[in-house]
C-alpha positions as a Markdown table, in Angstrom:
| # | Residue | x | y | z |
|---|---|---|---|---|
| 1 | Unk | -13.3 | -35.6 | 27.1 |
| 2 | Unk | -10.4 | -34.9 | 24.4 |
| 3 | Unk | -11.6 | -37.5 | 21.7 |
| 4 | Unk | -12.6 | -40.9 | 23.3 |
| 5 | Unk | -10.7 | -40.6 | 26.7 |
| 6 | Unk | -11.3 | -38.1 | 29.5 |
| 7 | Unk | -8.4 | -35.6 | 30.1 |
| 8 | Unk | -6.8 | -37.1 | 32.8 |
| 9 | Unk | -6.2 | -39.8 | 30.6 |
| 10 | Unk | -5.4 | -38.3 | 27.5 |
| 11 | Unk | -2.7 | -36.5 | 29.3 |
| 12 | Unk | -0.9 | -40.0 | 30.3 |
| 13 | Unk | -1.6 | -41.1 | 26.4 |
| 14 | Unk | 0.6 | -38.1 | 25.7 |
| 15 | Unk | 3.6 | -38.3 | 28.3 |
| 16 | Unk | 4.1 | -42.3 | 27.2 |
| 17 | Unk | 4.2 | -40.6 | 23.9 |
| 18 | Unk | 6.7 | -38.3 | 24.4 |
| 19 | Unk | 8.9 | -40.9 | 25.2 |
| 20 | Unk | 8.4 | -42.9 | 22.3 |
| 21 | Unk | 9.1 | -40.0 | 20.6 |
| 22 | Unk | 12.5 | -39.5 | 21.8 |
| 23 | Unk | 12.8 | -43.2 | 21.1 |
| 24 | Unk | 12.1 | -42.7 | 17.6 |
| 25 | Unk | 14.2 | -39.7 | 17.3 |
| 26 | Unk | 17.2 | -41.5 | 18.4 |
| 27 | Unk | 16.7 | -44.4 | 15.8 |
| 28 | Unk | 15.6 | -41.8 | 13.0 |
| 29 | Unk | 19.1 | -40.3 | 13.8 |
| 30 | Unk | 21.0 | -43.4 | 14.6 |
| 31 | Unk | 20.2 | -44.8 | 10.8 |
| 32 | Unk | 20.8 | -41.5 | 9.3 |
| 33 | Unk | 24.5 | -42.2 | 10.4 |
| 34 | Unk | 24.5 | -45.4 | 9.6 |
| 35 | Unk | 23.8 | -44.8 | 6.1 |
| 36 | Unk | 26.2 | -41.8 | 6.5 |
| 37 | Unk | 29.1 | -44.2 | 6.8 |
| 38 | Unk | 27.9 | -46.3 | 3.9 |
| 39 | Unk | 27.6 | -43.2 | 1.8 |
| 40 | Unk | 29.2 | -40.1 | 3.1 |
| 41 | Unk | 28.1 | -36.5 | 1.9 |
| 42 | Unk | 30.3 | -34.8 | -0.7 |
| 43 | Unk | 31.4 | -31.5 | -1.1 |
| 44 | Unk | 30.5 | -30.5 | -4.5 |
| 45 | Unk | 33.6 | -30.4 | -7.0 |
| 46 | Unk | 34.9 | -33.5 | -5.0 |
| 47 | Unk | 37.8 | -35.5 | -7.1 |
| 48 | Unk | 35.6 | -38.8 | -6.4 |
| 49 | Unk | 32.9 | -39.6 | -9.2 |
| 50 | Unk | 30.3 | -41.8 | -8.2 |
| 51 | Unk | 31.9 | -44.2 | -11.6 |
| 52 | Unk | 34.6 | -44.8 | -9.3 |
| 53 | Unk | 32.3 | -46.6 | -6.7 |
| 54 | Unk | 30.8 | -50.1 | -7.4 |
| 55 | Unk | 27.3 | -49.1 | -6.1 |
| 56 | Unk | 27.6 | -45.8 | -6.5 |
| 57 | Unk | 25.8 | -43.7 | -3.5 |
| 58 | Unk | 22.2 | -44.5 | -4.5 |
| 59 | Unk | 23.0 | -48.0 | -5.0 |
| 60 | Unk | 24.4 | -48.5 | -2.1 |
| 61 | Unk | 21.4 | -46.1 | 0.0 |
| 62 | Unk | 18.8 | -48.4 | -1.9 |
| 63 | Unk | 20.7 | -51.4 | -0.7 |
| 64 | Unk | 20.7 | -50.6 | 2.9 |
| 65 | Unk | 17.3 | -49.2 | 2.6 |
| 66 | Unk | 16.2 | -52.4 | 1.1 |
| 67 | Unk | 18.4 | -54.9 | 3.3 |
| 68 | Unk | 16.2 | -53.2 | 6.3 |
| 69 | Unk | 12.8 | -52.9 | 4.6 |
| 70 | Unk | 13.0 | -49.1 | 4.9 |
| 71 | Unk | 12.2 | -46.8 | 1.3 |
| 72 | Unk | 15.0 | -45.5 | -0.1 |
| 73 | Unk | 13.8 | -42.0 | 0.1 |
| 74 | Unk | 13.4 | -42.4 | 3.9 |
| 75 | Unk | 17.2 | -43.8 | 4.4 |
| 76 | Unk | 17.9 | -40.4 | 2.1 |
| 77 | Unk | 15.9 | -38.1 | 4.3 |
| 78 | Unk | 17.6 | -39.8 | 7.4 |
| 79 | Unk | 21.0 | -39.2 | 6.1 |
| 80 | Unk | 20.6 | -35.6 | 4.4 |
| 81 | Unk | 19.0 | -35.2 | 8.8 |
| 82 | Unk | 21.7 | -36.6 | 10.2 |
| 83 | Unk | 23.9 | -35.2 | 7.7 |
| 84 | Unk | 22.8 | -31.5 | 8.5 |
| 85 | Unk | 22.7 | -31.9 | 12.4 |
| 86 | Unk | 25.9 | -32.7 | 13.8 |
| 87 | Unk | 25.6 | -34.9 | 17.2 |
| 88 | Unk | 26.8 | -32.0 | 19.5 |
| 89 | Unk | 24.0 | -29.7 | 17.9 |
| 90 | Unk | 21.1 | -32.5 | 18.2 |
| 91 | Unk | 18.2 | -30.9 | 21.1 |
| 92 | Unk | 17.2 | -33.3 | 23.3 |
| 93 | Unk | 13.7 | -33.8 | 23.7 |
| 94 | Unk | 12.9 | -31.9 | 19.9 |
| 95 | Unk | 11.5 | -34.6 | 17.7 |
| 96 | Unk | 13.5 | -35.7 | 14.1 |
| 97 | Unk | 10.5 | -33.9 | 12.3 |
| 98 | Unk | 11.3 | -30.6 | 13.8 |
| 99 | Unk | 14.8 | -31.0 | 13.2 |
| 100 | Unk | 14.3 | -31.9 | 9.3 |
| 101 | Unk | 12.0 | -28.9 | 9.1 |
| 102 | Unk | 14.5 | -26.6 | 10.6 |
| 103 | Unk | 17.3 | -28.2 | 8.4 |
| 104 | Unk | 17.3 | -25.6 | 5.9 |
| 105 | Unk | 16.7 | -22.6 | 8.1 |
| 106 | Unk | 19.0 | -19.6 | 8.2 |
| 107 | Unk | 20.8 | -20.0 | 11.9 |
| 108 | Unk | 19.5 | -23.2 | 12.2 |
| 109 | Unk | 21.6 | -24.0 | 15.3 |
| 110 | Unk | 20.8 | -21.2 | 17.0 |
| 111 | Unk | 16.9 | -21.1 | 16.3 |
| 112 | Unk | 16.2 | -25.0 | 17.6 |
| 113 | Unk | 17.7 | -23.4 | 21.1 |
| 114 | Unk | 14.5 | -20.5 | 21.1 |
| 115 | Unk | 11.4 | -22.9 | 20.5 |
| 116 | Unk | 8.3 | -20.3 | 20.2 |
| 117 | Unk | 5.5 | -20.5 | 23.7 |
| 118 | Unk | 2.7 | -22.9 | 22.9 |
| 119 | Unk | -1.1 | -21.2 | 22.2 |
| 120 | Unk | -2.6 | -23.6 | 24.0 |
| 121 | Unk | -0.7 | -24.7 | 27.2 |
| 122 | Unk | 1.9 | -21.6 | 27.2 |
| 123 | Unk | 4.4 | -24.0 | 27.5 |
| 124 | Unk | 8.2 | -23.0 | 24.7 |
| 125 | Unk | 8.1 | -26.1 | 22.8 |
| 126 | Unk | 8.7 | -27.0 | 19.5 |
| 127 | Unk | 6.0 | -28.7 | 17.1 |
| 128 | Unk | 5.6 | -29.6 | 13.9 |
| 129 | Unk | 3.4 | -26.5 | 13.0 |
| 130 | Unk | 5.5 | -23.9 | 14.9 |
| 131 | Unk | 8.9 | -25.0 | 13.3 |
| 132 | Unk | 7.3 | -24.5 | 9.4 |
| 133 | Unk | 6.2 | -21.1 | 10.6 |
| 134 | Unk | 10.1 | -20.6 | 11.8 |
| 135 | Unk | 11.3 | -22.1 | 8.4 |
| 136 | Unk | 8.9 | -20.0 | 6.6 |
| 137 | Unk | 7.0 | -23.3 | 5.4 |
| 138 | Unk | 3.1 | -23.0 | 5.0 |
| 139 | Unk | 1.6 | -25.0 | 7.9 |
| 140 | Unk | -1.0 | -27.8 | 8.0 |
| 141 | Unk | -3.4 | -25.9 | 10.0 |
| 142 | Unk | -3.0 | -22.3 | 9.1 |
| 143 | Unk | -3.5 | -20.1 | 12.7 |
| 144 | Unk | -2.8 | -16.7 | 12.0 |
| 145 | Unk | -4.3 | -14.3 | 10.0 |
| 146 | Unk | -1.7 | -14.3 | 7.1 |
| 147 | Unk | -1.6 | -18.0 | 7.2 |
| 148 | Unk | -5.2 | -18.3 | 6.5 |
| 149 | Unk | -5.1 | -15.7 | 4.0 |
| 150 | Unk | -2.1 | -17.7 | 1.9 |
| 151 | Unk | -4.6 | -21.2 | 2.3 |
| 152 | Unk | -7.4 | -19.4 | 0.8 |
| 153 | Unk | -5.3 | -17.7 | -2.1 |
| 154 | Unk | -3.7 | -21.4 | -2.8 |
| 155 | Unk | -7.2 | -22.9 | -2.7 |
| 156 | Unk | -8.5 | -20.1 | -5.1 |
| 157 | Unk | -5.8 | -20.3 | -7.5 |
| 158 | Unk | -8.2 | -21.8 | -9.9 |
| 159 | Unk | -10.2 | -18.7 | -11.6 |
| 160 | Unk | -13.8 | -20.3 | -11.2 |
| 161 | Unk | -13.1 | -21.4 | -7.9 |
| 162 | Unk | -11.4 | -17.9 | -6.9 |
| 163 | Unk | -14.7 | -16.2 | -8.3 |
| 164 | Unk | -17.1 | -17.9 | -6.6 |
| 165 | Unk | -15.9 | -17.8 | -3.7 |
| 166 | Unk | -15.6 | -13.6 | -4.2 |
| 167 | Unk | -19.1 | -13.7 | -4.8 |
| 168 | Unk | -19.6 | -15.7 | -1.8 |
| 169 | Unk | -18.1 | -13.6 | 0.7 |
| 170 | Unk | -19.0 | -10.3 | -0.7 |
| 171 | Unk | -22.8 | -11.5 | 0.3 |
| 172 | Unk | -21.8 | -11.4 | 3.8 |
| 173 | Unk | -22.4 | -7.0 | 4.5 |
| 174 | Unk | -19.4 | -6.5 | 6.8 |
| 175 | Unk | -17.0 | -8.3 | 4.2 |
| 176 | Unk | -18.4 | -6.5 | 1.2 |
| 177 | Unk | -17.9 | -2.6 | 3.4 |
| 178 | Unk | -14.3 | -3.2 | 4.4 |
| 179 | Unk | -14.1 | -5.0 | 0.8 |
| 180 | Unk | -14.9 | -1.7 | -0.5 |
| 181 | Unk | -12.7 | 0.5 | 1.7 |
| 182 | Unk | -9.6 | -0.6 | -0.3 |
| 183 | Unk | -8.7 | 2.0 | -2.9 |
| 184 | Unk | -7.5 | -0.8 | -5.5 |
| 185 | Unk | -10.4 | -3.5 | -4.7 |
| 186 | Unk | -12.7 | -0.3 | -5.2 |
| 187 | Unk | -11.1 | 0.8 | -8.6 |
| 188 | Unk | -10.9 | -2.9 | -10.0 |
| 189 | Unk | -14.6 | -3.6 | -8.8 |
| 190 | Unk | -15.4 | -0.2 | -11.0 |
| 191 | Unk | -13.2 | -1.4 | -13.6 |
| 192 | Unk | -15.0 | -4.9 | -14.2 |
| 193 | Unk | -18.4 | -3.0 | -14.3 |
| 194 | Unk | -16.8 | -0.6 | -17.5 |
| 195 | Unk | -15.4 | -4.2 | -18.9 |
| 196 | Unk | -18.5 | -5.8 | -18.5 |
| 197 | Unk | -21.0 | -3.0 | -20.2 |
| 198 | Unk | -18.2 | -2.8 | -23.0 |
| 199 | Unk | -18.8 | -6.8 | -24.1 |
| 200 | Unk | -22.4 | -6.9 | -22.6 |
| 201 | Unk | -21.6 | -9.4 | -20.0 |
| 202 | Unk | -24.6 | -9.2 | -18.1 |
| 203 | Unk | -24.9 | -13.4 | -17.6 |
| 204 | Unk | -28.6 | -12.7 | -18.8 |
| 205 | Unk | -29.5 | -10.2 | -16.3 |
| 206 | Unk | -31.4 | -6.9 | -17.3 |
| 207 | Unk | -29.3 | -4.1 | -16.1 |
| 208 | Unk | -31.2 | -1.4 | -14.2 |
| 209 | Unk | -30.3 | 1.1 | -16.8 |
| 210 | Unk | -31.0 | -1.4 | -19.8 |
| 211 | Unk | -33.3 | 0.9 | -22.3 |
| 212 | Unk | -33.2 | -1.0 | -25.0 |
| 213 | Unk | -36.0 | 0.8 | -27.3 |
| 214 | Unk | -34.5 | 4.0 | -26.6 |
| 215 | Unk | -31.0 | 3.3 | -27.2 |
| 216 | Unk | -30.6 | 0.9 | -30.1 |
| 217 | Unk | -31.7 | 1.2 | -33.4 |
| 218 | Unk | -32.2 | -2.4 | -35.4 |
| 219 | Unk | -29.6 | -4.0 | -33.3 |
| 220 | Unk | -27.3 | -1.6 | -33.1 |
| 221 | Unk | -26.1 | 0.2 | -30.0 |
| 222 | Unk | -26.0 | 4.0 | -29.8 |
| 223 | Unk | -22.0 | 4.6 | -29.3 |
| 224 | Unk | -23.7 | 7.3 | -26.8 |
| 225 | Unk | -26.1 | 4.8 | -24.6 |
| 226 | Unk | -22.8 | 2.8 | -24.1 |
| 227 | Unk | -20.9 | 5.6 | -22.7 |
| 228 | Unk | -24.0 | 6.9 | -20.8 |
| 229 | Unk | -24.4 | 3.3 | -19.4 |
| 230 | Unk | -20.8 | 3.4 | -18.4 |
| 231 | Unk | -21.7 | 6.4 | -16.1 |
| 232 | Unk | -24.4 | 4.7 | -14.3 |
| 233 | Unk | -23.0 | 1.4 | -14.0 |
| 234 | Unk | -20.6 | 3.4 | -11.7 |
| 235 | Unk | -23.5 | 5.5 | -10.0 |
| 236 | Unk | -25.1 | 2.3 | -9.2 |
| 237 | Unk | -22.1 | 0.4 | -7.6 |
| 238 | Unk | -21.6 | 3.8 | -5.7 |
| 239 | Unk | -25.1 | 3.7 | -4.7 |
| 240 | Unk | -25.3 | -0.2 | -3.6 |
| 241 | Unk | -21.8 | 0.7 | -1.4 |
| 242 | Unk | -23.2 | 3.6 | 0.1 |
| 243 | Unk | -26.3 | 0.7 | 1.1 |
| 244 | Unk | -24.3 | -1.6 | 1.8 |
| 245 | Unk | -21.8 | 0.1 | 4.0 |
| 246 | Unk | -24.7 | 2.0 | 6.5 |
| 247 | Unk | -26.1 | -1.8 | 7.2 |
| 248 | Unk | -22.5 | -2.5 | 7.7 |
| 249 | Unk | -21.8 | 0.1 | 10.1 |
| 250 | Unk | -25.4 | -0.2 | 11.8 |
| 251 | Unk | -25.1 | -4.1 | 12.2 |
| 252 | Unk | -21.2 | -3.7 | 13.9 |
| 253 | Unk | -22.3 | -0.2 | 16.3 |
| 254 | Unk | -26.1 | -1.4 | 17.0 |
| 255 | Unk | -25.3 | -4.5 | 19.4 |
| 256 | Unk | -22.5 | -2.7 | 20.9 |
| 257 | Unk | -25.5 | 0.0 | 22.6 |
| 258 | Unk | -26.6 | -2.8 | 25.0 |
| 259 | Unk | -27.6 | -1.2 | 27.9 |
| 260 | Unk | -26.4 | 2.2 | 27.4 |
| 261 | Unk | -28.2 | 5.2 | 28.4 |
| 262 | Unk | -28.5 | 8.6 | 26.8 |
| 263 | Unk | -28.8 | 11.7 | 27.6 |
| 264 | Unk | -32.1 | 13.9 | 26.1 |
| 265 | Unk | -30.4 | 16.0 | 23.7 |
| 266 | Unk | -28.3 | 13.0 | 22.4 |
| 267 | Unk | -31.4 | 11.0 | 22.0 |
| 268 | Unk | -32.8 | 14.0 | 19.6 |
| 269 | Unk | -29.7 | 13.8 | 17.8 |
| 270 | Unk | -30.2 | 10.3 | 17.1 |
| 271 | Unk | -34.2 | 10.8 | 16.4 |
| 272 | Unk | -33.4 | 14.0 | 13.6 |
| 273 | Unk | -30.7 | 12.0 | 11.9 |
| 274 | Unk | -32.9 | 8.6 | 11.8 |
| 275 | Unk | -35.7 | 11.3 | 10.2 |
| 276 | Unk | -32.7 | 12.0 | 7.5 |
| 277 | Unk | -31.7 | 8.4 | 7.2 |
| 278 | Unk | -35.9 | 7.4 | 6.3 |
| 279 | Unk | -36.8 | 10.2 | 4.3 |
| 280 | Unk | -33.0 | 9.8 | 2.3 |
| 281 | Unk | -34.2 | 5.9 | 1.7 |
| 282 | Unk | -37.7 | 7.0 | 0.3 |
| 283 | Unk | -35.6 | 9.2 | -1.8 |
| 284 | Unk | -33.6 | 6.3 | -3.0 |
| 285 | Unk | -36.5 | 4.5 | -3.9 |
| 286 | Unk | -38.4 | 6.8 | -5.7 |
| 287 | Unk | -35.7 | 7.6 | -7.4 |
| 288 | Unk | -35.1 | 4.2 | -9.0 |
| 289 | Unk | -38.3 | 3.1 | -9.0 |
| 290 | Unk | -39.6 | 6.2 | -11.2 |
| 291 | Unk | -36.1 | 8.1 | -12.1 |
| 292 | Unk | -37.2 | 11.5 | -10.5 |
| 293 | Unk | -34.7 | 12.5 | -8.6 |
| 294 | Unk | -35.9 | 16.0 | -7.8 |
| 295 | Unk | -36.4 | 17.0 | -4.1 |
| 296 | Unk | -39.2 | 18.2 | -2.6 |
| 297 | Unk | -38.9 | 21.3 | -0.3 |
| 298 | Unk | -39.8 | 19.4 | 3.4 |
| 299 | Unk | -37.1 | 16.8 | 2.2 |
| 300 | Unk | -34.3 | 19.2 | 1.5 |
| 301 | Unk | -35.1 | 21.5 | 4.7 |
| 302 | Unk | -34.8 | 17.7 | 6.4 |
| 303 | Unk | -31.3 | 16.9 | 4.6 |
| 304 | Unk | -29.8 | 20.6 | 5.4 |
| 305 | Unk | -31.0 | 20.1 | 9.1 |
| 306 | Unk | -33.3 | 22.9 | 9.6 |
């Protein structure tokens, strides 16, 4: 089923359309002349001014357009069509849409001859989509990956929208690691943390670092506490990345081992670093749970492999 009909039908909806299509075309381009002869482009600099007509060429054009209960824009955008596409460079079987949208492209002529191979049948044909992508226009239903990129930065030119929707994708793992694997998202996410500490934007949140008693006398901050909390508002987002980017990696490689097989000494391998990977996580947690960060002698033989 495509919609209500089955596909057999839906394909006979489609050929009867294609015909009305052309149909339409040829009356979208038959009134664009028409009005053509009523009000003929001029080049610019002409001799004529419109003061020398009676209507002028948007009197008449609203005249026409009203004499056949059309808009006068769409008598306009018939005759700028028309206009633009001389009859002996028309393409049969390309719809009026297609060749407004390709108006204004460089080598227009010679691009409506090349129309690009459909996605989904294979089929070279023009469509509304695929001639803005040829035009350069943004299309209705972005398809690639730069196209979807340009919606979402139109859609997040707003700077409460464009934040919340960071926030949102940077709680999916995989987005936030590759996130972090460009050198200026990495430098601007390090920046905002220094911005934030200076002016204490912390949206009401105690920072893990926060020492309040120790580091502020009656109110006012210790100049050295700011600088210090600088340092590990850096060591922290360094620390959640390095998190962040092993679940990452472990969630992309870990469904990919499906039926695989190792060998003995690879399976060691795996079992003395997994030993590394738990004792470095109790390490981790003892180390922000109490602040001691010193290593114990089994622990650093582990993490030097011996």
């Amino acid at each position: 089923m495509i919609g209500s009909v089955p596909g057999e039908r839906f394909e006979d909806l489609v050929d009867q359309s294609v015909q009305l299509v052309r149909v339409m075309t040829g009356c979208q381009f038959t009134l664009g002349d028409i009005a053509l002869e009523i009000a003929p482009l001029r080049m610019h600099g002409g001799n004529m001014s419109l003061e020398d007509e009676e209507l002028g060429v948007e009197g008449s054009l609203r005249l026409f357009a009203e004499s056949i209960g059309l808009s006068f824009h769409t008598v306009r955008t018939y005759r700028w069509v028309a206009a633009r596409w001389p009859k002996d460079q028309r393409q049969e079987g390309v719809s009026f849409e297609v060749h407004r949208i390709l108006a204004s492209a460089p080598d227009a002529y010679e691009l409506i001859q090349h129309p690009p191979a459909d996605e989904r049948t294979g089929e070279c044909r023009w469509s509304g989509d695929a001639a803005k992508r040829a035009a350069g226009w943004p299309t209705a239903t972005p398809v690639t990956v730069a196209e979807k990129v340009e919606a979402i930065r139109d859609l997040a030119q707003d700077e409460q929208v464009a934040a919340l929707a960071a926030c949102e994708l940077l709680h999916r793992p995989e987005v936030a690691f590759r996130a972090m694997r460009d050198r200026q998202a990495r430098a601007l996410v390090n920046e905002a943390q220094f911005d934030q500490a200076e002016h204490g934007e912390d949206d009401g949140e105690d920072d893990w670092w926060d020492q309040p008693d120790a580091d502020q006398d009656d109110g006012v901050l210790d100049p050295v506490a700011i600088v210090r909390g600088f340092h590990r508002a850096m060591e922290f987002t360094d620390l959640i990345g390095v998190c962040q980017g092993f679940v990452a990696g472990a969630s992309r490689l870990v469904p990919k081992l499906r039926g695989r097989e190792f060998s003995e000494s690879q399976l060691d391998l795996v079992t003395r670093n997994l030993e590394k990977i738990r004792a470095t996580a109790d390490w981790i947690e003892t180390a922000v749970s109490t602040g001691k960060v010193d290593l114990d002698e089994a622990l650093a033989e582990l993490l030097r492999g011996q």
